[in-house]
PDB file of C-alpha atoms in Angstrom:
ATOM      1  CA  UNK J  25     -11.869   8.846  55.919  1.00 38.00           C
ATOM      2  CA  UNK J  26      -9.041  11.190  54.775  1.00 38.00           C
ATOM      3  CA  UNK J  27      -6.374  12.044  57.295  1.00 38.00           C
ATOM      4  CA  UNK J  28      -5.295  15.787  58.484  1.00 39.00           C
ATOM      5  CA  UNK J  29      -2.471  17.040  59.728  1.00 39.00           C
ATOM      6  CA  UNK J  30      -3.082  20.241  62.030  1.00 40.00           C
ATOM      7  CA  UNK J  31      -1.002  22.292  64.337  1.00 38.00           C
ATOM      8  CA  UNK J  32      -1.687  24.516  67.328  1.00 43.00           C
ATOM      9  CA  UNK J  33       0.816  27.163  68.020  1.00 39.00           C
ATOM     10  CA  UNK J  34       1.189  29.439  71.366  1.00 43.00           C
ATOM     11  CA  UNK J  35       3.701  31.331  73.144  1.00 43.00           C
ATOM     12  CA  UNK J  36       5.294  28.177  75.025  1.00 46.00           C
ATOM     13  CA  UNK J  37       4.907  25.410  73.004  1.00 43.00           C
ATOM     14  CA  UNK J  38       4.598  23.540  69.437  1.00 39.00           C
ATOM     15  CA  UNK J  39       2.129  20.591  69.144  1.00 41.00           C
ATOM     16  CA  UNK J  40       1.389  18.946  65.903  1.00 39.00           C
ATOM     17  CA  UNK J  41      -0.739  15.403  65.230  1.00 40.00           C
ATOM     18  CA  UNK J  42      -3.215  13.853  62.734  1.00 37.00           C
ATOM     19  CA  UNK J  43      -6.583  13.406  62.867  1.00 40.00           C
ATOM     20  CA  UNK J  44      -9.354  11.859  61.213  1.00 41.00           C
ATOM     21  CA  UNK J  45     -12.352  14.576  59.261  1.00 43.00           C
ATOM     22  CA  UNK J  46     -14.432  13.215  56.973  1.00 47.00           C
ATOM     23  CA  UNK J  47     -13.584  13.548  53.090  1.00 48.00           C
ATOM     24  CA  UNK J  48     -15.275  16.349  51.890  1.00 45.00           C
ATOM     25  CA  UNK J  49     -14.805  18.963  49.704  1.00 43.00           C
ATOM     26  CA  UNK J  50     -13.789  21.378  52.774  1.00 42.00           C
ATOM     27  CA  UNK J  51     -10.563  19.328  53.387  1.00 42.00           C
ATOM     28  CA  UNK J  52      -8.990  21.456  50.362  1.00 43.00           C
ATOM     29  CA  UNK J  53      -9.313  24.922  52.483  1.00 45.00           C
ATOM     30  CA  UNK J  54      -7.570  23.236  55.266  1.00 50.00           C
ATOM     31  CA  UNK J  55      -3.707  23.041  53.818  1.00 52.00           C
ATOM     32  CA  UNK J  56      -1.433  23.610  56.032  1.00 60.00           C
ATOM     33  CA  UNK J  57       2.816  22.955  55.391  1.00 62.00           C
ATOM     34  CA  UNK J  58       2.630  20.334  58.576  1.00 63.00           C
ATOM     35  CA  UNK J  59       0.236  18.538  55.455  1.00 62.00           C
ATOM     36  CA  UNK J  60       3.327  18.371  53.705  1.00 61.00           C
ATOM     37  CA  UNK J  61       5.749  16.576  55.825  1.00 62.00           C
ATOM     38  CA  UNK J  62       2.459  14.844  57.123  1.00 55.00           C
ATOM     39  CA  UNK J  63       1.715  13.569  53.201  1.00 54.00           C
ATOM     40  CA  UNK J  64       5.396  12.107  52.824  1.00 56.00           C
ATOM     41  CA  UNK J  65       5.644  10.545  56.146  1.00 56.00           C
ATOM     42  CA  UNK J  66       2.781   8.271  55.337  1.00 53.00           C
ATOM     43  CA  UNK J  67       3.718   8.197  51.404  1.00 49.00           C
ATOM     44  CA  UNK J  68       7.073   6.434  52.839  1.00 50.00           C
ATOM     45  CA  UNK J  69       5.183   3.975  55.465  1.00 50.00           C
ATOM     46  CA  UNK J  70       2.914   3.086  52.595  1.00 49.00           C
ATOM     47  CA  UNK J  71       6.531   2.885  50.182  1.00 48.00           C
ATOM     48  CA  UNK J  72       8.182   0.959  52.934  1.00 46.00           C
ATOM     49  CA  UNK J  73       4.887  -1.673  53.443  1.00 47.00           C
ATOM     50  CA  UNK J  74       4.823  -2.628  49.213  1.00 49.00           C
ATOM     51  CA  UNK J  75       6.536  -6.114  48.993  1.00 48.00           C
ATOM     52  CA  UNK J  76       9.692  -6.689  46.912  1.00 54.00           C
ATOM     53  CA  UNK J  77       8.202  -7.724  43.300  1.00 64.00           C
ATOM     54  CA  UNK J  78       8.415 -11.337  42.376  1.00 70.00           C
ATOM     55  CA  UNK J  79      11.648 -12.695  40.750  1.00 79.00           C
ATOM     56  CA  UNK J  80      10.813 -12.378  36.663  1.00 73.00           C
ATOM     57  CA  UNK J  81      11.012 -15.927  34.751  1.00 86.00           C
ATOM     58  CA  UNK J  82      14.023 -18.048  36.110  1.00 91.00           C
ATOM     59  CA  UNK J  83      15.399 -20.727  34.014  1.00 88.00           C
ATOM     60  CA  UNK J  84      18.230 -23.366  34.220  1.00 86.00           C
ATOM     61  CA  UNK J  85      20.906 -22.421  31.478  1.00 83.00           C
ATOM     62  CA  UNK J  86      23.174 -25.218  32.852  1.00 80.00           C
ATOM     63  CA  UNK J  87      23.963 -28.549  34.205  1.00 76.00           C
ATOM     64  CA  UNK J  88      26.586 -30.888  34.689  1.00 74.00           C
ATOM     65  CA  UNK J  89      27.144 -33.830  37.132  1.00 68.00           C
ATOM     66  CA  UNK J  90      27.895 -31.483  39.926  1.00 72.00           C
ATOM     67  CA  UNK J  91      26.029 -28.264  39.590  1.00 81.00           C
ATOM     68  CA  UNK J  92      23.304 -25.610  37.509  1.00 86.00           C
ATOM     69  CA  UNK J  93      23.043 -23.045  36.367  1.00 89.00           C
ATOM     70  CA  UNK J  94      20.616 -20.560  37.245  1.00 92.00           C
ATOM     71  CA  UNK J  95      19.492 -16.973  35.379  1.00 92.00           C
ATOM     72  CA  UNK J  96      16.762 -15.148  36.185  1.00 93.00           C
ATOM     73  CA  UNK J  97      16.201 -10.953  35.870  1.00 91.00           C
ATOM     74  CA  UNK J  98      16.483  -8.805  39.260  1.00 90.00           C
ATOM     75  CA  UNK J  99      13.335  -7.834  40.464  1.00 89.00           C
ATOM     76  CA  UNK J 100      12.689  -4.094  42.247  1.00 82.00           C
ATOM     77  CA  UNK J 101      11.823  -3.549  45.973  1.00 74.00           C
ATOM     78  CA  UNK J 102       9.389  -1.494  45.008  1.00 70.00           C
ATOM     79  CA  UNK J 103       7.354  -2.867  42.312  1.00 64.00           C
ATOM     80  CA  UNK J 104       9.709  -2.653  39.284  1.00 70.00           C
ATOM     81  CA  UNK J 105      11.702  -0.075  40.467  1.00 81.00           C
ATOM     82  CA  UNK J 106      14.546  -0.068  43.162  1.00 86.00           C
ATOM     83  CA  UNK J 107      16.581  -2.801  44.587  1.00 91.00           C
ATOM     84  CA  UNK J 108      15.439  -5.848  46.595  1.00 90.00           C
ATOM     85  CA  UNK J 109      17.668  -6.502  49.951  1.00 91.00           C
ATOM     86  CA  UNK J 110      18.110 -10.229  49.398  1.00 92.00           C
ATOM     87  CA  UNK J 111      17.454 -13.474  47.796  1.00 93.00           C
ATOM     88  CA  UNK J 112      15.846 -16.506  49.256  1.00 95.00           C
ATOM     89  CA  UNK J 113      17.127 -19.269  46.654  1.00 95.00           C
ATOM     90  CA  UNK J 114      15.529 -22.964  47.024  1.00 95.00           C
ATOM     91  CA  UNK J 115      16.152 -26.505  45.816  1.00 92.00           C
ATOM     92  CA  UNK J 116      14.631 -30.183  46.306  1.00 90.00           C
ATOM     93  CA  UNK J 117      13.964 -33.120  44.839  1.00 86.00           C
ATOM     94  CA  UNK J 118      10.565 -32.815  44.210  1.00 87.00           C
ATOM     95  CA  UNK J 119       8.583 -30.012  42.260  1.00 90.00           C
ATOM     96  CA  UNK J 120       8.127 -27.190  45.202  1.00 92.00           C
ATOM     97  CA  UNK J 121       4.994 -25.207  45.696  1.00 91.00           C
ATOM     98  CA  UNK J 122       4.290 -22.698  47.927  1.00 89.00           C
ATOM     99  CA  UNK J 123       2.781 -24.969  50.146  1.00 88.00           C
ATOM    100  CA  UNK J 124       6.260 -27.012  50.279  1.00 90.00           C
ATOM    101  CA  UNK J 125       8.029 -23.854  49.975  1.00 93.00           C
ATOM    102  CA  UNK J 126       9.321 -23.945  53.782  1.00 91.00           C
ATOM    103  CA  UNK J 127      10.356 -27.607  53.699  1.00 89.00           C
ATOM    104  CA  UNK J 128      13.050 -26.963  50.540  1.00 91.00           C
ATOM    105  CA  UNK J 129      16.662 -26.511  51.143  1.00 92.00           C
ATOM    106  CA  UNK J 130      17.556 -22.801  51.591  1.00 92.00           C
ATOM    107  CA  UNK J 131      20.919 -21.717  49.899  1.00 89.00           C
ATOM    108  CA  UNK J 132      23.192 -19.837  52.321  1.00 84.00           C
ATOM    109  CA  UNK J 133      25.256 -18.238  49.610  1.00 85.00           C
ATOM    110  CA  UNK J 134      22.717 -16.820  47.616  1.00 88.00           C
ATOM    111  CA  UNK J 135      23.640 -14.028  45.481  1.00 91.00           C
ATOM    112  CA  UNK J 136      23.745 -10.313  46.246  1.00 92.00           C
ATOM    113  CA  UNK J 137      20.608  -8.205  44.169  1.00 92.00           C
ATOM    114  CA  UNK J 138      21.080  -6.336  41.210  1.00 92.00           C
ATOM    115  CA  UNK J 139      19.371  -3.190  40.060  1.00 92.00           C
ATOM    116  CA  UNK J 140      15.973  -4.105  39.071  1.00 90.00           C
ATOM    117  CA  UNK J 141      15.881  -5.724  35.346  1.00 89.00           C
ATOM    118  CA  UNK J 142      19.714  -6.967  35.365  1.00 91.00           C
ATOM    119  CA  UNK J 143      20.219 -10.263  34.207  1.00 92.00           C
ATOM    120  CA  UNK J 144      21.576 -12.264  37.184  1.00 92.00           C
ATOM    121  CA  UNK J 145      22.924 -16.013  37.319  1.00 91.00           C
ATOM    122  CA  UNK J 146      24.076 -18.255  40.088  1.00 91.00           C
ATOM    123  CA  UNK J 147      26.072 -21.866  40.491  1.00 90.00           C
ATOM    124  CA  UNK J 148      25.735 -23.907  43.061  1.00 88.00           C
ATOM    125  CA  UNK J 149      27.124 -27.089  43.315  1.00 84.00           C
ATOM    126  CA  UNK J 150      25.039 -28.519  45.941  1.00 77.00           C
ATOM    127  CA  UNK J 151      23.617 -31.306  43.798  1.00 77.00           C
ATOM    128  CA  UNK J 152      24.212 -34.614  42.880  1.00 69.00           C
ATOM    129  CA  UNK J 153      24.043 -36.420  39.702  1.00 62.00           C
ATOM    130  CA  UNK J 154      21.634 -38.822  38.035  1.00 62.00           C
ATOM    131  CA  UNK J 155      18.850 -36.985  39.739  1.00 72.00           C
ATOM    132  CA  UNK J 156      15.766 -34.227  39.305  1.00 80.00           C
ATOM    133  CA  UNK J 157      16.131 -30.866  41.105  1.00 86.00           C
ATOM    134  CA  UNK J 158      13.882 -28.274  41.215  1.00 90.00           C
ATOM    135  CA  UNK J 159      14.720 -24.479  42.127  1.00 94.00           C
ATOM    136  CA  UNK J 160      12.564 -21.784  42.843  1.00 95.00           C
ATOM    137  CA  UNK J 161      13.446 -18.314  44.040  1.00 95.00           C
ATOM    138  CA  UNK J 162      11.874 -15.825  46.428  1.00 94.00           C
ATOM    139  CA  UNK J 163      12.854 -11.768  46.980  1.00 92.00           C
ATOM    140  CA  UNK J 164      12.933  -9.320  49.968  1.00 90.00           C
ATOM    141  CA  UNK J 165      13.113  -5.686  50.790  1.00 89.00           C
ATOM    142  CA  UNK J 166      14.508  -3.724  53.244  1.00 87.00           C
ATOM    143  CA  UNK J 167      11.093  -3.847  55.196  1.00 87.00           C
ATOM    144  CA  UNK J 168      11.322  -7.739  55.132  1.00 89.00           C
ATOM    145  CA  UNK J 169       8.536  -8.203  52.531  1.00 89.00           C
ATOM    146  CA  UNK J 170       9.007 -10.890  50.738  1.00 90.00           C
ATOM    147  CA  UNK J 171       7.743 -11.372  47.296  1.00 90.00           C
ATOM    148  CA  UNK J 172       5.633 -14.562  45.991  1.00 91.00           C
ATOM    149  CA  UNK J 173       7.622 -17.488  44.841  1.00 93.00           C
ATOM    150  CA  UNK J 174       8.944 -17.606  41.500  1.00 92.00           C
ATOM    151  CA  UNK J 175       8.413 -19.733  38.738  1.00 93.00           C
ATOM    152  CA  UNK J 176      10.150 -23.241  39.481  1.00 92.00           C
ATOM    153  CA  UNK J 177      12.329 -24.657  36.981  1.00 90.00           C
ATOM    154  CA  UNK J 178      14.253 -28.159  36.769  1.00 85.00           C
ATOM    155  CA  UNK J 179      17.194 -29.998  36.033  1.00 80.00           C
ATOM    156  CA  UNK J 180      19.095 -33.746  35.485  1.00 73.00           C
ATOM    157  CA  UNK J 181      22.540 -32.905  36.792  1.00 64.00           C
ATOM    158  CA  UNK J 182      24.019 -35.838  34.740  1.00 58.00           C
ATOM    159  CA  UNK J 183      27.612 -36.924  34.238  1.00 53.00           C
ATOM    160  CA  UNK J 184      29.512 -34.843  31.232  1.00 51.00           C
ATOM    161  CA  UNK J 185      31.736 -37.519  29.813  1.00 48.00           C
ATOM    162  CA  UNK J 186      34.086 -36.410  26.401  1.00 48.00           C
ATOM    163  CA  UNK J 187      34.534 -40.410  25.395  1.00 47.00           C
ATOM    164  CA  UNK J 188      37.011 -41.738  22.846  1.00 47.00           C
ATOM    165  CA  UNK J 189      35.237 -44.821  21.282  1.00 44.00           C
ATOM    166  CA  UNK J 190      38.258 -45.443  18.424  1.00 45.00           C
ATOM    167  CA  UNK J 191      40.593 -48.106  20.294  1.00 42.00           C
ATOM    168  CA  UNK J 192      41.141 -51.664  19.240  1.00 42.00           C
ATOM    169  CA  UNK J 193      38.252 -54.067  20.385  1.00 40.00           C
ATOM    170  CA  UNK J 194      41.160 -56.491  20.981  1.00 38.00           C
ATOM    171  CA  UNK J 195      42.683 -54.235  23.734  1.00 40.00           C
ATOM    172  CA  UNK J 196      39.209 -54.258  25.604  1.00 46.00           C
ATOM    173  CA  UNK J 197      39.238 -56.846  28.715  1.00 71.00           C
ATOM    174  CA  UNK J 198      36.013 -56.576  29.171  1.00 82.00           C
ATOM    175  CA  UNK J 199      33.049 -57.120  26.552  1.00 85.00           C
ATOM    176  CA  UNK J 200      29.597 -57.638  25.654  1.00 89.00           C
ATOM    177  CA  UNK J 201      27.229 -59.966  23.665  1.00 90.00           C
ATOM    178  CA  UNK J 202      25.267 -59.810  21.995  1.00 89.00           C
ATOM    179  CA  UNK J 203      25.581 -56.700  20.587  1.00 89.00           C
ATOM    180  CA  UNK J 204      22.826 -55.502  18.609  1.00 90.00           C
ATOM    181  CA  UNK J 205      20.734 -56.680  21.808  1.00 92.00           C
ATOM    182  CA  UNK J 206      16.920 -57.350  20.855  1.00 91.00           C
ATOM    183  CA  UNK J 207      15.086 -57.861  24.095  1.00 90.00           C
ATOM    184  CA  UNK J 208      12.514 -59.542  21.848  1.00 89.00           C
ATOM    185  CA  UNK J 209      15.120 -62.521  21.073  1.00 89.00           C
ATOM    186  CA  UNK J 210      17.629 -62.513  24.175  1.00 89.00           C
ATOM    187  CA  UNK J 211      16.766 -62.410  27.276  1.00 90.00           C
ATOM    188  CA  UNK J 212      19.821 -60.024  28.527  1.00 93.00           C
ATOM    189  CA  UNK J 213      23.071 -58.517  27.431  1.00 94.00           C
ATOM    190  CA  UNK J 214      26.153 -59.608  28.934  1.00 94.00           C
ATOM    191  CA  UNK J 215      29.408 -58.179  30.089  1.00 94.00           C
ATOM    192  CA  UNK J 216      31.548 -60.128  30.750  1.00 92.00           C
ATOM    193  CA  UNK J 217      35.703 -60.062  32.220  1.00 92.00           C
ATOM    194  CA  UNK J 218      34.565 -56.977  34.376  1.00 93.00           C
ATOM    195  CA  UNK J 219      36.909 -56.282  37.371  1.00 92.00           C
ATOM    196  CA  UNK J 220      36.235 -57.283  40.520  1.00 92.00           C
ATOM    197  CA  UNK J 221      34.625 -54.768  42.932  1.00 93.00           C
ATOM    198  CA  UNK J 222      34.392 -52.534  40.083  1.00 93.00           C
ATOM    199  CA  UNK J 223      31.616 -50.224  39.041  1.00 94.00           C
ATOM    200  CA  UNK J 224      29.893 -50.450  35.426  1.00 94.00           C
ATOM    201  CA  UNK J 225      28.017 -47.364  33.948  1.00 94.00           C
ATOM    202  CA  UNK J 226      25.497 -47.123  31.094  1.00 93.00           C
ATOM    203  CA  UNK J 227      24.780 -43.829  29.868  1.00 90.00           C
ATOM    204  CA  UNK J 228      23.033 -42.425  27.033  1.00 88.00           C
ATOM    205  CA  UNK J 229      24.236 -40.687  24.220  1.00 81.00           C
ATOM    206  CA  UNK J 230      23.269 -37.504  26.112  1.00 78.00           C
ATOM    207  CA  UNK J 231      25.458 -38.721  29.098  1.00 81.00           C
ATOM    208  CA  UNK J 232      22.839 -39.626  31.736  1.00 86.00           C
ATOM    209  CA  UNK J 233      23.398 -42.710  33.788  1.00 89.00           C
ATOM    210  CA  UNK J 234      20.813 -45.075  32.255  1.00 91.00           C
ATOM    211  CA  UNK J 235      21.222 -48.012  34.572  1.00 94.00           C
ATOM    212  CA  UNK J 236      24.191 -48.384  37.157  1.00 94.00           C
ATOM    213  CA  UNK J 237      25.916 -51.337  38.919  1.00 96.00           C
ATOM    214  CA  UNK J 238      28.540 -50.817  41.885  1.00 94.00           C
ATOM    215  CA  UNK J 239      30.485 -53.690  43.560  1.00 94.00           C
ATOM    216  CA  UNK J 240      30.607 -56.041  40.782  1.00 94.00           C
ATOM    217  CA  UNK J 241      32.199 -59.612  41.630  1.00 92.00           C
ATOM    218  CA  UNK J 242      32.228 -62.418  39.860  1.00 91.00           C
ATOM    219  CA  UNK J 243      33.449 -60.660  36.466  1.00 91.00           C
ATOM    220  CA  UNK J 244      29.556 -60.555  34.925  1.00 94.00           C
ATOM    221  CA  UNK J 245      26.912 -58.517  34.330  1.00 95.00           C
ATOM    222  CA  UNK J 246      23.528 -59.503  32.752  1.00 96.00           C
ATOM    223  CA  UNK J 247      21.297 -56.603  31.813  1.00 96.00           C
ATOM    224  CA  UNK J 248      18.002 -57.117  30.596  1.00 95.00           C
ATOM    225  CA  UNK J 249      17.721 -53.705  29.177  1.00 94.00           C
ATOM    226  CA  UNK J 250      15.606 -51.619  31.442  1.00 94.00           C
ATOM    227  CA  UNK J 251      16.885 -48.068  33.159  1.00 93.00           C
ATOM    228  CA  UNK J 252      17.236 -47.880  37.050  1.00 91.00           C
ATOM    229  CA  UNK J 253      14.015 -47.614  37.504  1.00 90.00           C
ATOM    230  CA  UNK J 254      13.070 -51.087  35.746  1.00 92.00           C
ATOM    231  CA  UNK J 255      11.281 -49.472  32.825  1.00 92.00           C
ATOM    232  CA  UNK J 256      12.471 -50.529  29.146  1.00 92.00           C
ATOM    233  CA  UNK J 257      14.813 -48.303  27.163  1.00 92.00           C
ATOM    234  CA  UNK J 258      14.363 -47.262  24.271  1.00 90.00           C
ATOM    235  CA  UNK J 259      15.996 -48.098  21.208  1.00 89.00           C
ATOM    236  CA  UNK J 260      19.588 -46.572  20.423  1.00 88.00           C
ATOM    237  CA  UNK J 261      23.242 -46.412  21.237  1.00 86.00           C
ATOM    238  CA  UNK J 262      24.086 -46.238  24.303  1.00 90.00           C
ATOM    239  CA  UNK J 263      27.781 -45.890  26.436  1.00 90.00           C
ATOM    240  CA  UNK J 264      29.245 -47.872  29.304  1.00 92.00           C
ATOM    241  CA  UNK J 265      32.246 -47.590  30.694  1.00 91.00           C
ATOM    242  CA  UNK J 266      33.681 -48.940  33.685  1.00 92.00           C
ATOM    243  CA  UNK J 267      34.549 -46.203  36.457  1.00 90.00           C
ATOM    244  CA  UNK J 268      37.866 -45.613  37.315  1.00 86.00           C
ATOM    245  CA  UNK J 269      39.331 -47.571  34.285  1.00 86.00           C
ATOM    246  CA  UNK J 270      39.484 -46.760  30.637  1.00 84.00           C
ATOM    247  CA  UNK J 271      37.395 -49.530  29.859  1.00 88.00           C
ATOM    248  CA  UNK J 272      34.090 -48.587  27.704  1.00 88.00           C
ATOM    249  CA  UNK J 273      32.525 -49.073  24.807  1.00 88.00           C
ATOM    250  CA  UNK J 274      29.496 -48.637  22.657  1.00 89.00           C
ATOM    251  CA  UNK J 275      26.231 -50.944  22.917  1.00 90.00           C
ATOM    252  CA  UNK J 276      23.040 -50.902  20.206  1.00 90.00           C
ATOM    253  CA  UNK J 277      19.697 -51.356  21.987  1.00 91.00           C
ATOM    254  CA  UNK J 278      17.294 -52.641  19.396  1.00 90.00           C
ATOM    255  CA  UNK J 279      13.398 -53.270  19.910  1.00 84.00           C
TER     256      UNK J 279
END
């Protein structure tokens, strides 16, 4: 069915509607200029129903041991065109979907929108380190469309150390043996003349936390070269340090 806008004029009054004819070839000898206004009143309900378009490829261009980075291209609120009215900007630990779209944590700060195709980034610090986080944005218009989720991209907010290994191993208080450790011939690595109620880190070269010990008493430490999740690590250098201290050092991992 095509729709019609017609008019009816007399001495007192002005009425105007739309009605329904069937969509025929007579329709084109009916033109009226109530058609018109008619034709761009529905051309802007129909503008005003299209959803914001979906946020373009996001990515994480950062990450440090408290917060990402995130970039990602403005979408349109109409299609490509336009400007959406707001961002909807979601994190959790585990990988989100739309199904677990609603149970991720909503940032309240979220960015204003840019005109559609400008490169936009964001920070947020709400994170903590030594763990996965997954982000995933969503886009509105000023009809409250919202667009489909985004691509979901992830990140290991780990801790950024800048470590100077060159001091004097006679100035360290605490130590380790053996070092090379081969799991495959010692049971453990030791450190030993640690603190008490200290905390010992060991990170990779990278600087994630590898495996992490808080509370220490006693003065020793026996690890038998697995990561905090008990699997093995592989072979390679790897940092420790205790926190709070300027006690570290350098540890070779060999299988």
């Amino acid at each position: 069915m095509a729709f019609e806008c017609i008019y009816r004029f007399d001495s007192n009054n002005l009425e105007t509607g739309i009605s329904k004819m069937p969509n025929h070839s007579s329709l084109s000898r009916t033109w009226s200029p109530m058609r018109t206004i008619c034709f761009w009143i529905a051309f802007s309900i129909l503008s005003a129903l299209l959803c914001s378009a979906s946020v373009g490829q996001i990515s994480i261009t950062e990450a440090t041991d408290a917060s990402v980075v995130i970039s990602w291209h403005a979408p349109g609120d109409d299609g490509s065109r336009g400007t959406a009215a707001a961002y909807d900007i979601r994190y959790d630990t585990v990988l989100i979907t739309s199904a677990s779209w609603n149970f991720a944590t909503s940032l309240d700060d979220s960015p204003v929108p840019e005109v559609a195709g400008t490169p936009q980034s964001f920070e947020t610090d709400r994170i903590s380190s030594t763990r996965t986080w997954y982000f995933a944005i969503k886009a509105v218009d000023e009809a409250n469309n919202w667009s489909v989720m985004s691509n979901v991209d992830s990140a290991v907010a780990h801790i950024n150390l800048r470590l100077e290994f060159e001091e004097d191993v006679d100035q360290l208080s605490t130590y380790t043996y053996p070092n090379p450790f081969q799991p495959s011939e010692t049971a453990g690595v030791t450190f030993a003349n640690i603190p008490d109620n200290s905390n010992l880190l060991v990170l990779s070269i990278s600087g994630s936390v590898v495996r992490r010990w808080t509370g220490i008493t006693g003065g020793t430490v026996i690890w038998n070269g697995t990561n905090q999740s008990g699997n093995p690590v592989a072979s390679a250098i790897y940092l420790w340090f205790i926190e709070g201290t300027n006690i570290k050092g350098k540890l070779v991992v060999k299988r």
